[in-house]
PDB file of C-alpha atoms in Angstrom:
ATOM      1  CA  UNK A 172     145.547  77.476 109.443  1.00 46.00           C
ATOM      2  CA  UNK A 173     145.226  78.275 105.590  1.00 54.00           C
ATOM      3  CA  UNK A 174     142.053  79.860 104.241  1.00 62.00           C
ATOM      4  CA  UNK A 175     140.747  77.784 101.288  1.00 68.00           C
ATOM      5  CA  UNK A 176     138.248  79.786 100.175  1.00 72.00           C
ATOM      6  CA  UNK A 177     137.661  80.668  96.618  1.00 87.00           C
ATOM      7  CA  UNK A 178     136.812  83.978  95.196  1.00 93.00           C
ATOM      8  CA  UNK A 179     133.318  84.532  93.558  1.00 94.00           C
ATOM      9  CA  UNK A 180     133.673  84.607  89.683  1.00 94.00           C
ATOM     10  CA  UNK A 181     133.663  87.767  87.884  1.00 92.00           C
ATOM     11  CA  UNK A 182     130.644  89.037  85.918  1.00 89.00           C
ATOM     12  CA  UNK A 183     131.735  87.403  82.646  1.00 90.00           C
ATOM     13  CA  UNK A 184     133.351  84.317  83.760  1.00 92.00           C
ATOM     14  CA  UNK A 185     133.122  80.999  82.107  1.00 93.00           C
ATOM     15  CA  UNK A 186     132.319  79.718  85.661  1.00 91.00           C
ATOM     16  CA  UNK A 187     129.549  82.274  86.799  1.00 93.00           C
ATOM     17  CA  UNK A 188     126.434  81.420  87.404  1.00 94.00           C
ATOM     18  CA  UNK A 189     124.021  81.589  84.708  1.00 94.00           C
ATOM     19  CA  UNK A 190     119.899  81.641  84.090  1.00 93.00           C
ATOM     20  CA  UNK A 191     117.705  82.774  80.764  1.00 90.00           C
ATOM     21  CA  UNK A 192     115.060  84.505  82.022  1.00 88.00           C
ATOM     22  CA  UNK A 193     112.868  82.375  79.114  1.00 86.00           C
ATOM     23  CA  UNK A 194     113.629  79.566  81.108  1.00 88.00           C
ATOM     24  CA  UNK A 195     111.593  79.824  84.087  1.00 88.00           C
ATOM     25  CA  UNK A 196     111.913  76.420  85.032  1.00 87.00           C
ATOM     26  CA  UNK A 197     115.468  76.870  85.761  1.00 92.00           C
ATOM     27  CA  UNK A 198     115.685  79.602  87.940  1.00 94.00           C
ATOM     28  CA  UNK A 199     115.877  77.153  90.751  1.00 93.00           C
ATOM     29  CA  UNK A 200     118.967  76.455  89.244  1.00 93.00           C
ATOM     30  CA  UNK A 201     120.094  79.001  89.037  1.00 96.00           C
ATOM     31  CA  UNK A 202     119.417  79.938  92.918  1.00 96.00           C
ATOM     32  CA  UNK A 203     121.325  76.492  93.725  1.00 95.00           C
ATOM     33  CA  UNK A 204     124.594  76.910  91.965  1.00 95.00           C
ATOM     34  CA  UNK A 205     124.675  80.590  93.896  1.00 96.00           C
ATOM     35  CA  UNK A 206     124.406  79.128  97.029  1.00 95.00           C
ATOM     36  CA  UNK A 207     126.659  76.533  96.200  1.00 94.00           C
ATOM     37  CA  UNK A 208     129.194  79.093  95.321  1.00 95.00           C
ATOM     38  CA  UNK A 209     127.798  80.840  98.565  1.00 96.00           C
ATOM     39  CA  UNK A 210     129.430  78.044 100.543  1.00 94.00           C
ATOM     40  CA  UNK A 211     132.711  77.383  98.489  1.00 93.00           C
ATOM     41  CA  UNK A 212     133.453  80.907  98.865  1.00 94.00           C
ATOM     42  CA  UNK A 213     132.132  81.606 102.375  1.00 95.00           C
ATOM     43  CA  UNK A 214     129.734  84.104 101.445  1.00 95.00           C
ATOM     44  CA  UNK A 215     127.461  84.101 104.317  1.00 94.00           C
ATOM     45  CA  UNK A 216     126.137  87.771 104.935  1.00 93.00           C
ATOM     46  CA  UNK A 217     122.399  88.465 103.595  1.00 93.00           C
ATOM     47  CA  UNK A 218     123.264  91.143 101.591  1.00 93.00           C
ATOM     48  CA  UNK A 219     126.296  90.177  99.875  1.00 95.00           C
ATOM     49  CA  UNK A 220     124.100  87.053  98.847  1.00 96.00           C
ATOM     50  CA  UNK A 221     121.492  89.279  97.023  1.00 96.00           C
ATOM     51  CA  UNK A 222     124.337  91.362  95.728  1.00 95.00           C
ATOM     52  CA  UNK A 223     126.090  88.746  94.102  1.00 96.00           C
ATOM     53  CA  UNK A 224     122.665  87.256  93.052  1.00 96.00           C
ATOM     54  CA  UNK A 225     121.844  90.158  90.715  1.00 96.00           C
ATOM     55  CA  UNK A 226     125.194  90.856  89.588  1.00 96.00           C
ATOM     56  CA  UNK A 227     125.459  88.025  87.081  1.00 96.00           C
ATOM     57  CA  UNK A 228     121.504  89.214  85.685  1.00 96.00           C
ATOM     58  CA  UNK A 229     121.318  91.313  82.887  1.00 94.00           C
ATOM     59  CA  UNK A 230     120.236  95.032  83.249  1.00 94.00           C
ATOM     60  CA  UNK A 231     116.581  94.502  83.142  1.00 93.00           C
ATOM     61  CA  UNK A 232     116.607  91.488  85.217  1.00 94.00           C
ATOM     62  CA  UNK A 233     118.796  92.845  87.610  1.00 95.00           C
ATOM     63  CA  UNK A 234     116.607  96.211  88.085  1.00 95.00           C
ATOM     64  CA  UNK A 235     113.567  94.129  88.914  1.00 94.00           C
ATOM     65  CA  UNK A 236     114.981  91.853  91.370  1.00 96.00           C
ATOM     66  CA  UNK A 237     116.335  94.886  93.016  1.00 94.00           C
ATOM     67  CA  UNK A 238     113.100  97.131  92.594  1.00 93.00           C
ATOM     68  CA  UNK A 239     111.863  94.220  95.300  1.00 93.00           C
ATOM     69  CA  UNK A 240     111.335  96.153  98.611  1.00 90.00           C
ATOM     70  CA  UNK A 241     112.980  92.608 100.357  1.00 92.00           C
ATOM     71  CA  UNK A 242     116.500  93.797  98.486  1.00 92.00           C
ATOM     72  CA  UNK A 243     116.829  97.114 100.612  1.00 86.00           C
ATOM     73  CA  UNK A 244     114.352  96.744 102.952  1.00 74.00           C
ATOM     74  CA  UNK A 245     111.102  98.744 103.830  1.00 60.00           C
ATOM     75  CA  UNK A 246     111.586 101.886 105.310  1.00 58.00           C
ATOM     76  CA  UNK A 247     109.162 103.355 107.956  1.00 55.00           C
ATOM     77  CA  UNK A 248     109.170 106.464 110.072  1.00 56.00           C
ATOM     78  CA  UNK A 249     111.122 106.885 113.028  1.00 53.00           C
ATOM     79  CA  UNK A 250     109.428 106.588 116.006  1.00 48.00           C
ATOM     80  CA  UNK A 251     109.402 110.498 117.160  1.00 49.00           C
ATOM     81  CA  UNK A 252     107.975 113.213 115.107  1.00 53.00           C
ATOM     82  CA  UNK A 253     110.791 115.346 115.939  1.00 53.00           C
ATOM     83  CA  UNK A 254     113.244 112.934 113.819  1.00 53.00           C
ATOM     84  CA  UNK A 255     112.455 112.522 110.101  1.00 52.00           C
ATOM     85  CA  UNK A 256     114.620 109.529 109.536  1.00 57.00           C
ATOM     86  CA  UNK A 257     113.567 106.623 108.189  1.00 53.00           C
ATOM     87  CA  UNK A 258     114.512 103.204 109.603  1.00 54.00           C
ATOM     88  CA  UNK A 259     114.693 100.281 107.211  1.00 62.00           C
ATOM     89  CA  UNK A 260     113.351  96.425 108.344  1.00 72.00           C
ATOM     90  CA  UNK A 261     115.984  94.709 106.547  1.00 84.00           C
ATOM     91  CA  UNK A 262     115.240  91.306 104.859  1.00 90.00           C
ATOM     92  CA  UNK A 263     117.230  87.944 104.731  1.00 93.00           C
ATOM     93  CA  UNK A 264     118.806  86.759 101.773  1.00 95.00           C
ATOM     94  CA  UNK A 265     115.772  83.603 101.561  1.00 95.00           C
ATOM     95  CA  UNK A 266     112.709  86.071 102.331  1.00 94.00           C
ATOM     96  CA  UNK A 267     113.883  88.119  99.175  1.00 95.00           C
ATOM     97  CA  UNK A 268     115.231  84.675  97.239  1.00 95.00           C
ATOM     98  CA  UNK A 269     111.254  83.442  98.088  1.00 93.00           C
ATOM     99  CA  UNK A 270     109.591  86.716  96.332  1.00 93.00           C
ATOM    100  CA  UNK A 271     111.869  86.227  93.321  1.00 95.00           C
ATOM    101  CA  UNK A 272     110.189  82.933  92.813  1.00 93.00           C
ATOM    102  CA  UNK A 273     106.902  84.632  93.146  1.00 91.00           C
ATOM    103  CA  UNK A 274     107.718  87.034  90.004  1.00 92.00           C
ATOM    104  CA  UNK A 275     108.251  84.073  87.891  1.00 90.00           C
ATOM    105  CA  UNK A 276     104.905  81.456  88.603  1.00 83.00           C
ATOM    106  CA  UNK A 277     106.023  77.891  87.370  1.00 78.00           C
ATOM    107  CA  UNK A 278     109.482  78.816  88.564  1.00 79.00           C
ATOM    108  CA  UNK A 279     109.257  75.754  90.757  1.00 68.00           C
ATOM    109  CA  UNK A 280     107.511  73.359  88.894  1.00 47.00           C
ATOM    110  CA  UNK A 281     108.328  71.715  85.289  1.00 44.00           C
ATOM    111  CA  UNK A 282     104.793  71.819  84.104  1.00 44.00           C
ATOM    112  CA  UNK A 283     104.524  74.139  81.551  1.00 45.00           C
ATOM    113  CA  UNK A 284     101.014  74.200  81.245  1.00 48.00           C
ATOM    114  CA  UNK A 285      99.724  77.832  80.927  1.00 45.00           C
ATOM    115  CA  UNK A 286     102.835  78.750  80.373  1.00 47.00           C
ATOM    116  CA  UNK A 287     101.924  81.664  77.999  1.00 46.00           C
ATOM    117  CA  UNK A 288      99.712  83.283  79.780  1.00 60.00           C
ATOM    118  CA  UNK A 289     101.310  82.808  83.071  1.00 67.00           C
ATOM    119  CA  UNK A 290     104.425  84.790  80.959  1.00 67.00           C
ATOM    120  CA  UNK A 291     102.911  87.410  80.533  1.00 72.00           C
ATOM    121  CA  UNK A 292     101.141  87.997  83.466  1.00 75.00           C
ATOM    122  CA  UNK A 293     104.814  87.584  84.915  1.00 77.00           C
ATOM    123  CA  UNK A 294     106.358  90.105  82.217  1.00 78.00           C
ATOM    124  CA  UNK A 295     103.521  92.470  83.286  1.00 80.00           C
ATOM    125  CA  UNK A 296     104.386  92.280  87.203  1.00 83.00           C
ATOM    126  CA  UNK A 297     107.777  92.338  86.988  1.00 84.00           C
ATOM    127  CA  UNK A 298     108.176  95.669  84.982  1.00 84.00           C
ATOM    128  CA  UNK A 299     105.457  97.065  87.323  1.00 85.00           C
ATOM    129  CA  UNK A 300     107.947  96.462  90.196  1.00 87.00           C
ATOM    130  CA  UNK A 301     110.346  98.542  88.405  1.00 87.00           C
ATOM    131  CA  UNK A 302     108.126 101.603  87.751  1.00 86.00           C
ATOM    132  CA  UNK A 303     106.673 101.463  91.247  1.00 86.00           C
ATOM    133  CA  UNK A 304     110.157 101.316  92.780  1.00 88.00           C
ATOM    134  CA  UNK A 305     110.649 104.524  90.526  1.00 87.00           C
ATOM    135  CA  UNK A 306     107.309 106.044  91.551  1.00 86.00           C
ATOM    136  CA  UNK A 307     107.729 105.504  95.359  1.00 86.00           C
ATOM    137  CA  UNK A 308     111.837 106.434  95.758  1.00 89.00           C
ATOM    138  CA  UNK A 309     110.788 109.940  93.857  1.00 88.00           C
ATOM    139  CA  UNK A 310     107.738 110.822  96.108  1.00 88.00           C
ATOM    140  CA  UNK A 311     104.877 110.155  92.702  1.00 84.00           C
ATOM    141  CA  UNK A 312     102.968 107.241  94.551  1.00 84.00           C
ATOM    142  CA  UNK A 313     102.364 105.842  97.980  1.00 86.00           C
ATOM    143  CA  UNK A 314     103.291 102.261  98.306  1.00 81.00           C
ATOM    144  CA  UNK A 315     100.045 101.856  99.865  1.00 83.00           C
ATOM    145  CA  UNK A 316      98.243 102.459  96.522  1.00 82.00           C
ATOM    146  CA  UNK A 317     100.367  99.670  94.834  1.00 82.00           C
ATOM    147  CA  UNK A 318      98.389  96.555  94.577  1.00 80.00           C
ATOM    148  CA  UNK A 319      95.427  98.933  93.723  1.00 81.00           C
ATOM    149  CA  UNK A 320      97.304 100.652  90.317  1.00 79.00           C
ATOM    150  CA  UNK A 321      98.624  96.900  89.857  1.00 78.00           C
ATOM    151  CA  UNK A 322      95.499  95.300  89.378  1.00 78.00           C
ATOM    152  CA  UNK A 323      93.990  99.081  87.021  1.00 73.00           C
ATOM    153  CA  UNK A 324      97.254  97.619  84.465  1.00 71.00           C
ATOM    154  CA  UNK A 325      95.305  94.459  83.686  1.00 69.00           C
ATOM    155  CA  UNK A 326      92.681  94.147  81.447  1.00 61.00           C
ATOM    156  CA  UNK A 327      89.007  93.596  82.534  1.00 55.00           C
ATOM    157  CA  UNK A 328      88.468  90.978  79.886  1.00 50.00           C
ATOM    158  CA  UNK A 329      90.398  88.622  81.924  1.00 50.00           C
TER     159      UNK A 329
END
């Protein structure tokens, strides 16, 4: 029996998959002609999915979407003091795919309304992912204290 899959396209490619991370409203899109390539090339394990999902981003994009704990996982102790390992919960492809829409609000609608401020909000959040990420993986801040430092960023006049 022959094996028609395709290949996924190289970073580059005339046929990759593309999204402008100006254009909000498409990232659906964007998400849809992955998985269609998903099934064309029989790309079915989780984290090949998010892997090929970030590879076609640009740097900045792609170190946000990663700097989302459902891309590795969350890590928690082991469950014996005497072992200092640290197991990781590992996430599906559509629990991290569903936070990725949460980074960008309007991302699933057309309305454009409040578009601006929504933005930046959105700008804000996403590069905060990034340093946390940072902050956490290097021992400077507990992940517990995230949404608290979050919500210090923004300014009381809103």
């Amino acid at each position: 029996m022959e094996d028609n899959a395709r290949l996924m396209p190289t970073c580059g490619h005339h046929t990759m998959p593309k999204w402008d991370e100006e254009k909000v409203h498409e990232l659906a899109q964007y998400f849809q002609e992955l998985e269609y390539l998903f099934r064309d090339c029989r790309v079915n394990d989780n984290r090949q999915k998010k892997d090929y999902a970030v590879h076609y981003l640009t740097y900045d994009t792609r170190e946000t979407w990663m700097s989302v704990k459902e891309y590795e996982g969350e890590f928690t102790p082991a469950a014996t003091h005497d072992k200092p390992e640290r197991a990781a919960h590992a996430y599906t492809y559509e629990e991290w795919k569903a936070e990725i829409f949460k980074l960008y609000p309007g991302s699933e609608s057309k309305d454009s309304k409040g578009t601006l401020s929504r933005a930046s909000f959105s700008q804000y959040h996403r590069e905060f992912q990034k340093i946390v990420k940072w902050l956490v993986d290097n021992g400077k801040m507990e992940r517990s204290s995230e949404k608290e430092k979050f919500q210090h960023g923004i300014p009381s006049t809103l």
